[in-house]
């Protein structure tokens, strides 16, 4: 068994602790999060040729360090923060929290749980994740700008503007306004600037969606064959899920997407409750997919209506459909992982 080097990463520094195969502490090291610090860390670790790195949050704050190590040919596993915290609480140190203790907890967690996810070089899934996140930020900025425009139009136009306001409709409303007082003139000018901002944001969103579409086409995913899944939703699934191999079954995947209900049975009464756990972005993507199917003739619409006929409420029927769609997405991602056309 190799020496396990646990790392507690931070923005300014990293703390590492090396444990032997029996879990005994060999040495600790604290280095700055810099190029020179990374060289010092590698030099310190070179004394153990047979080693493995355990980085807490290797897909979060520890991503940069983990990717440098993987790029240099090191073996790295990702230790979830919750797992390291559990180890720390159950340790003989009574759960005291410090960077050196955290590094030891990360290493102990990696030795105790052999099936931890191994970190690999970032791939196309990361590209899609970054693109969808950027689109989400742009859409949020457009929504915020439209809300500000609504507030100004309330003072300029009797009754304000209707819902689903667009830049074109707002410009038409402003063209009919003749401000007289100084405050009204200022509001009109600000509203005009906001219309310009909305148009620019819409152009940037359109450009980002075109980039997402090209990236999804390059992935050759079969997700686009599912009813209600376009390039943006496909990119969301691919970017958020990453390696589908970390989910042994569709049931594990459903738990990750938050579509698997939690059992709340007591005695002879068997019942299930809505799960608020899981990746909320994936859950929302499944919700959007379900709404498209419910509103249009499809197998999903027929399934939804069948659940209503069984006595389920609209919300309960929609949850059933989301779970069914989660299974469909899982099958596509598994098929993609096995397809030479996708992997090649």
Coordinates of N, CA and C in Angstrom, one line a residue, residues 194-343:
X194 N -30.7 50.9 -20.0 CA -31.0 49.6 -19.7 C -31.4 48.8 -20.9
X195 N -32.2 49.4 -21.8 CA -32.6 48.7 -23.0 C -31.4 48.3 -23.8
X196 N -30.4 49.2 -23.9 CA -29.2 48.9 -24.6 C -28.4 47.8 -24.0
X197 N -28.4 47.8 -22.6 CA -27.7 46.7 -21.9 C -28.4 45.4 -22.1
X198 N -29.7 45.3 -22.2 CA -30.4 44.1 -22.4 C -30.1 43.6 -23.8
X199 N -30.1 44.4 -24.8 CA -29.7 44.0 -26.2 C -28.3 43.4 -26.2
X200 N -27.4 44.0 -25.6 CA -26.0 43.5 -25.5 C -26.0 42.2 -24.8
X201 N -26.7 42.0 -23.7 CA -26.7 40.8 -23.0 C -27.3 39.7 -23.9
X202 N -28.4 40.0 -24.6 CA -29.0 39.0 -25.5 C -28.1 38.5 -26.6
X203 N -27.3 39.5 -27.1 CA -26.3 39.1 -28.1 C -25.3 38.2 -27.5
X204 N -24.8 38.5 -26.3 CA -23.8 37.6 -25.7 C -24.4 36.3 -25.3
X205 N -25.7 36.2 -24.9 CA -26.3 34.9 -24.6 C -26.4 34.1 -25.9
X206 N -26.8 34.7 -27.0 CA -26.9 34.0 -28.3 C -25.6 33.5 -28.7
X207 N -24.5 34.3 -28.5 CA -23.2 33.8 -28.9 C -22.7 32.6 -28.0
X208 N -23.1 32.7 -26.7 CA -22.7 31.6 -25.8 C -23.5 30.4 -26.2
X209 N -24.7 30.5 -26.5 CA -25.5 29.3 -26.9 C -25.0 28.7 -28.2
X210 N -24.5 29.5 -29.1 CA -23.9 28.9 -30.3 C -22.7 28.2 -30.0
X211 N -21.9 28.7 -29.0 CA -20.7 28.0 -28.6 C -21.0 26.7 -27.9
X212 N -22.1 26.7 -27.1 CA -22.5 25.5 -26.4 C -23.0 24.5 -27.4
X213 N -23.7 24.9 -28.4 CA -24.3 24.0 -29.4 C -23.1 23.3 -30.2
X214 N -22.1 24.1 -30.5 CA -20.9 23.5 -31.2 C -20.2 22.5 -30.3
X215 N -20.1 22.8 -29.0 CA -19.4 21.9 -28.1 C -20.2 20.6 -27.9
X216 N -21.5 20.7 -27.8 CA -22.3 19.5 -27.6 C -22.3 18.7 -28.9
X217 N -22.3 19.3 -30.0 CA -22.2 18.5 -31.3 C -20.8 17.8 -31.3
X218 N -19.8 18.4 -30.8 CA -18.5 17.8 -30.8 C -18.4 16.6 -29.9
X219 N -19.3 16.6 -28.8 CA -19.3 15.5 -27.9 C -20.0 14.2 -28.4
X220 N -20.8 14.4 -29.5 CA -21.5 13.2 -30.1 C -22.4 12.5 -29.1
X221 N -23.0 13.2 -28.2 CA -23.8 12.6 -27.2 C -25.2 12.2 -27.7
X222 N -25.7 11.1 -27.2 CA -27.1 10.7 -27.6 C -28.2 11.3 -26.8
X223 N -27.8 12.2 -25.9 CA -28.8 13.0 -25.1 C -29.8 13.8 -26.0
X224 N -29.2 14.3 -27.1 CA -30.1 15.1 -28.0 C -31.2 14.3 -28.6
X225 N -31.2 13.0 -28.5 CA -32.3 12.2 -29.0 C -33.4 12.1 -28.1
X226 N -33.3 12.5 -26.9 CA -34.4 12.5 -25.9 C -35.3 13.7 -26.1
X227 N -36.6 13.5 -26.0 CA -37.6 14.5 -26.3 C -37.4 15.6 -25.2
X228 N -37.3 16.8 -25.6 CA -37.2 17.9 -24.7 C -35.8 18.3 -24.3
X229 N -34.8 17.7 -24.9 CA -33.4 18.0 -24.6 C -32.8 18.7 -25.8
X230 N -32.4 19.9 -25.6 CA -31.7 20.7 -26.6 C -30.2 20.8 -26.2
X231 N -29.4 21.6 -27.0 CA -28.0 21.7 -26.6 C -27.7 22.2 -25.2
X232 N -28.5 23.2 -24.7 CA -28.2 23.8 -23.4 C -28.5 22.7 -22.3
X233 N -29.6 22.0 -22.4 CA -29.8 21.0 -21.4 C -28.9 19.8 -21.5
X234 N -28.5 19.4 -22.7 CA -27.5 18.4 -22.9 C -26.2 18.8 -22.3
X235 N -25.8 20.0 -22.5 CA -24.5 20.5 -21.9 C -24.6 20.6 -20.4
X236 N -25.8 20.9 -19.9 CA -25.9 20.9 -18.4 C -25.7 19.5 -17.9
X237 N -26.4 18.5 -18.5 CA -26.2 17.1 -18.0 C -24.8 16.7 -18.1
X238 N -24.1 16.9 -19.2 CA -22.8 16.4 -19.5 C -21.8 17.2 -18.5
X239 N -22.0 18.5 -18.4 CA -21.1 19.2 -17.6 C -21.2 19.0 -16.1
X240 N -22.4 18.8 -15.6 CA -22.7 18.5 -14.2 C -22.3 17.1 -13.8
X241 N -22.6 16.1 -14.6 CA -22.4 14.7 -14.3 C -20.9 14.4 -14.4
X242 N -20.3 14.8 -15.4 CA -18.9 14.4 -15.6 C -18.8 12.9 -16.0
X243 N -18.1 12.2 -15.1 CA -17.9 10.7 -15.3 C -19.1 10.0 -14.8
X244 N -19.8 9.4 -15.7 CA -21.0 8.6 -15.3 C -20.7 7.3 -14.6
X245 N -19.4 6.9 -14.8 CA -19.0 5.7 -14.1 C -19.0 5.7 -12.6
X246 N -19.0 6.9 -12.0 CA -19.1 7.0 -10.6 C -20.4 6.7 -10.0
X247 N -21.4 6.4 -10.9 CA -22.7 6.0 -10.4 C -23.0 4.5 -10.8
X248 N -22.9 3.6 -9.8 CA -23.1 2.2 -10.2 C -24.4 1.8 -10.8
X249 N -25.4 2.5 -10.6 CA -26.8 2.2 -11.1 C -27.6 3.4 -11.3
X250 N -28.7 3.2 -12.0 CA -29.6 4.3 -12.2 C -30.2 4.8 -10.8
X251 N -30.3 4.0 -9.9 CA -30.8 4.4 -8.6 C -29.8 5.3 -7.9
X252 N -28.5 5.1 -8.0 CA -27.5 6.0 -7.4 C -27.6 7.3 -8.1
X253 N -27.8 7.3 -9.5 CA -27.9 8.5 -10.2 C -29.1 9.3 -9.9
X254 N -30.2 8.6 -9.6 CA -31.5 9.3 -9.2 C -31.3 10.0 -7.9
X255 N -30.5 9.3 -7.0 CA -30.3 10.0 -5.7 C -29.4 11.2 -5.9
X256 N -28.5 11.2 -6.8 CA -27.6 12.3 -7.1 C -28.4 13.5 -7.7
X257 N -29.4 13.2 -8.6 CA -30.2 14.2 -9.2 C -31.4 14.7 -8.3
X258 N -31.6 14.0 -7.2 CA -32.6 14.5 -6.3 C -34.0 14.0 -6.7
X259 N -34.1 13.0 -7.6 CA -35.4 12.5 -8.1 C -35.8 11.2 -7.4
X260 N -34.9 10.7 -6.5 CA -35.3 9.5 -5.8 C -35.9 9.9 -4.5
X261 N -37.2 9.6 -4.2 CA -37.9 10.0 -3.0 C -37.2 9.3 -1.8
X262 N -37.3 10.0 -0.7 CA -36.8 9.4 0.6 C -37.9 8.6 1.3
X263 N -37.5 7.5 1.8 CA -38.5 6.7 2.5 C -38.7 7.3 3.9
X264 N -40.0 7.4 4.3 CA -40.4 7.9 5.6 C -41.4 7.0 6.2
X265 N -41.2 5.7 6.1 CA -42.1 4.7 6.6 C -42.1 4.6 8.1
X266 N -43.2 4.1 8.7 CA -43.2 3.9 10.2 C -44.2 2.8 10.4
X267 N -43.6 1.7 11.0 CA -44.5 0.5 11.2 C -45.1 0.0 9.9
X268 N -46.4 -0.3 9.9 CA -47.0 -0.8 8.7 C -47.3 0.3 7.6
X269 N -47.1 1.5 8.0 CA -47.4 2.6 7.0 C -46.1 2.8 6.2
X270 N -46.3 2.6 4.9 CA -45.2 2.8 4.0 C -45.4 4.1 3.2
X271 N -44.5 5.1 3.3 CA -44.7 6.3 2.6 C -43.3 6.9 2.2
X272 N -43.3 7.7 1.2 CA -42.1 8.4 0.7 C -42.3 9.9 0.7
X273 N -41.2 10.6 0.9 CA -41.2 12.0 0.9 C -40.3 12.6 -0.2
X274 N -40.6 13.8 -0.6 CA -39.8 14.5 -1.6 C -38.4 14.7 -1.1
X275 N -37.4 14.4 -1.9 CA -36.0 14.6 -1.6 C -35.5 16.0 -2.0
X276 N -34.9 16.7 -1.1 CA -34.4 18.0 -1.4 C -32.8 17.9 -1.6
X277 N -32.4 16.7 -1.5 CA -30.9 16.5 -1.7 C -30.6 16.4 -3.2
X278 N -29.3 16.2 -3.4 CA -28.9 16.0 -4.8 C -28.5 17.3 -5.5
X279 N -28.0 17.2 -6.7 CA -27.5 18.3 -7.5 C -28.8 19.1 -8.0
X280 N -28.9 20.3 -7.6 CA -30.1 21.1 -7.9 C -30.1 21.5 -9.4
X281 N -28.9 21.7 -10.0 CA -28.9 22.0 -11.4 C -29.4 20.9 -12.2
X282 N -29.0 19.7 -11.9 CA -29.5 18.5 -12.6 C -31.0 18.4 -12.4
X283 N -31.4 18.6 -11.2 CA -32.8 18.5 -10.9 C -33.7 19.4 -11.7
X284 N -33.2 20.7 -11.8 CA -33.9 21.7 -12.5 C -33.9 21.4 -14.0
X285 N -32.8 20.8 -14.5 CA -32.7 20.4 -15.9 C -33.7 19.3 -16.2
X286 N -33.9 18.4 -15.3 CA -34.9 17.3 -15.5 C -36.3 17.9 -15.4
X287 N -36.5 18.9 -14.5 CA -37.8 19.6 -14.4 C -38.1 20.3 -15.8
X288 N -37.2 21.0 -16.4 CA -37.4 21.6 -17.7 C -37.8 20.6 -18.7
X289 N -37.0 19.5 -18.7 CA -37.3 18.4 -19.7 C -38.7 17.9 -19.5
X290 N -39.1 17.7 -18.2 CA -40.4 17.1 -17.9 C -41.5 18.1 -18.4
X291 N -41.3 19.4 -18.1 CA -42.3 20.3 -18.5 C -42.6 20.4 -20.0
X292 N -41.5 20.2 -20.8 CA -41.6 20.2 -22.3 C -42.4 19.0 -22.7
X293 N -42.2 17.8 -22.0 CA -42.9 16.6 -22.4 C -44.3 16.7 -22.0
X294 N -44.6 17.3 -20.8 CA -46.0 17.4 -20.3 C -46.8 18.2 -21.3
X295 N -46.3 19.3 -21.8 CA -47.0 20.2 -22.6 C -47.2 19.8 -24.0
X296 N -46.5 18.8 -24.5 CA -46.5 18.4 -25.9 C -46.8 16.9 -26.0
X297 N -47.4 16.5 -27.1 CA -47.7 15.1 -27.3 C -46.4 14.3 -27.3
X298 N -46.3 13.4 -26.3 CA -45.0 12.6 -26.2 C -45.3 11.4 -25.2
X299 N -44.3 10.5 -25.1 CA -44.5 9.4 -24.2 C -44.5 9.9 -22.8
X300 N -43.8 11.0 -22.5 CA -43.8 11.6 -21.2 C -45.2 12.2 -20.8
X301 N -45.8 12.8 -21.8 CA -47.2 13.3 -21.5 C -48.1 12.2 -21.2
X302 N -48.1 11.1 -22.0 CA -48.9 9.9 -21.7 C -48.7 9.3 -20.3
X303 N -47.4 9.3 -20.0 CA -47.1 8.7 -18.6 C -47.6 9.6 -17.5
X304 N -47.4 10.9 -17.7 CA -47.9 11.9 -16.8 C -49.4 11.8 -16.6
X305 N -50.2 11.7 -17.7 CA -51.6 11.6 -17.6 C -52.0 10.3 -16.9
X306 N -51.3 9.2 -17.2 CA -51.6 7.9 -16.6 C -51.4 8.0 -15.1
X307 N -50.4 8.7 -14.6 CA -50.2 8.9 -13.2 C -51.4 9.7 -12.5
X308 N -51.8 10.7 -13.3 CA -53.0 11.5 -12.8 C -54.2 10.6 -12.7
X309 N -54.4 9.7 -13.6 CA -55.5 8.9 -13.6 C -55.5 7.9 -12.4
X310 N -54.3 7.6 -12.0 CA -54.1 6.7 -10.8 C -54.4 7.4 -9.5
X311 N -54.7 8.7 -9.6 CA -55.0 9.4 -8.3 C -53.9 10.3 -7.8
X312 N -52.8 10.4 -8.5 CA -51.7 11.2 -8.0 C -52.0 12.7 -8.3
X313 N -51.5 13.6 -7.5 CA -51.7 15.0 -7.8 C -50.7 15.4 -8.9
X314 N -51.0 16.6 -9.5 CA -50.0 17.0 -10.6 C -48.6 17.1 -10.2
X315 N -48.3 17.5 -8.9 CA -46.9 17.6 -8.5 C -46.3 16.2 -8.3
X316 N -47.1 15.3 -7.8 CA -46.7 13.9 -7.6 C -46.4 13.2 -9.0
X317 N -47.3 13.5 -9.9 CA -47.1 12.9 -11.2 C -45.9 13.4 -11.9
X318 N -45.6 14.7 -11.7 CA -44.4 15.3 -12.3 C -43.2 14.8 -11.7
X319 N -43.2 14.5 -10.4 CA -42.0 13.9 -9.7 C -41.8 12.5 -10.3
X320 N -42.9 11.7 -10.5 CA -42.7 10.4 -11.1 C -42.1 10.5 -12.5
X321 N -42.5 11.5 -13.2 CA -42.0 11.7 -14.6 C -40.5 12.1 -14.5
X322 N -40.1 12.9 -13.6 CA -38.7 13.3 -13.5 C -37.8 12.1 -13.1
X323 N -38.3 11.2 -12.3 CA -37.5 10.0 -12.0 C -37.4 9.2 -13.2
X324 N -38.4 9.1 -14.0 CA -38.4 8.3 -15.2 C -37.4 8.9 -16.2
X325 N -37.4 10.2 -16.3 CA -36.5 10.9 -17.2 C -35.0 10.8 -16.7
X326 N -34.8 10.8 -15.4 CA -33.5 10.6 -14.8 C -32.9 9.3 -15.3
X327 N -33.8 8.2 -15.3 CA -33.3 6.9 -15.7 C -33.0 7.0 -17.2
X328 N -33.7 7.7 -18.0 CA -33.5 7.8 -19.4 C -32.1 8.5 -19.7
X329 N -31.9 9.6 -18.9 CA -30.6 10.3 -19.1 C -29.5 9.4 -18.7
X330 N -29.6 8.7 -17.6 CA -28.6 7.8 -17.1 C -28.2 6.7 -18.2
X331 N -29.3 6.2 -18.9 CA -29.0 5.2 -19.9 C -28.2 5.8 -21.1
X332 N -28.6 7.0 -21.4 CA -27.9 7.7 -22.5 C -26.4 8.0 -22.2
X333 N -26.2 8.4 -21.0 CA -24.8 8.7 -20.5 C -24.0 7.4 -20.4
X334 N -24.6 6.3 -20.0 CA -23.8 5.1 -19.9 C -23.5 4.6 -21.4
X335 N -24.5 4.7 -22.3 CA -24.3 4.3 -23.7 C -23.2 5.2 -24.3
X336 N -23.2 6.5 -24.0 CA -22.2 7.4 -24.5 C -20.8 7.0 -24.0
X337 N -20.7 6.6 -22.8 CA -19.4 6.2 -22.2 C -18.8 5.0 -22.8
X338 N -19.7 4.1 -23.3 CA -19.3 2.9 -24.0 C -19.1 3.0 -25.5
X339 N -19.5 4.1 -26.0 CA -19.5 4.3 -27.5 C -18.1 4.8 -28.0
X340 N -17.5 4.2 -28.9 CA -16.2 4.6 -29.5 C -16.4 6.0 -30.2
X341 N -17.6 6.3 -30.7 CA -17.8 7.6 -31.4 C -17.7 8.7 -30.5
X342 N -18.2 8.5 -29.2 CA -18.1 9.6 -28.2 C -16.7 9.7 -27.6
X343 N -16.2 8.5 -27.2 CA -14.9 8.5 -26.6 C -13.7 8.8 -27.5

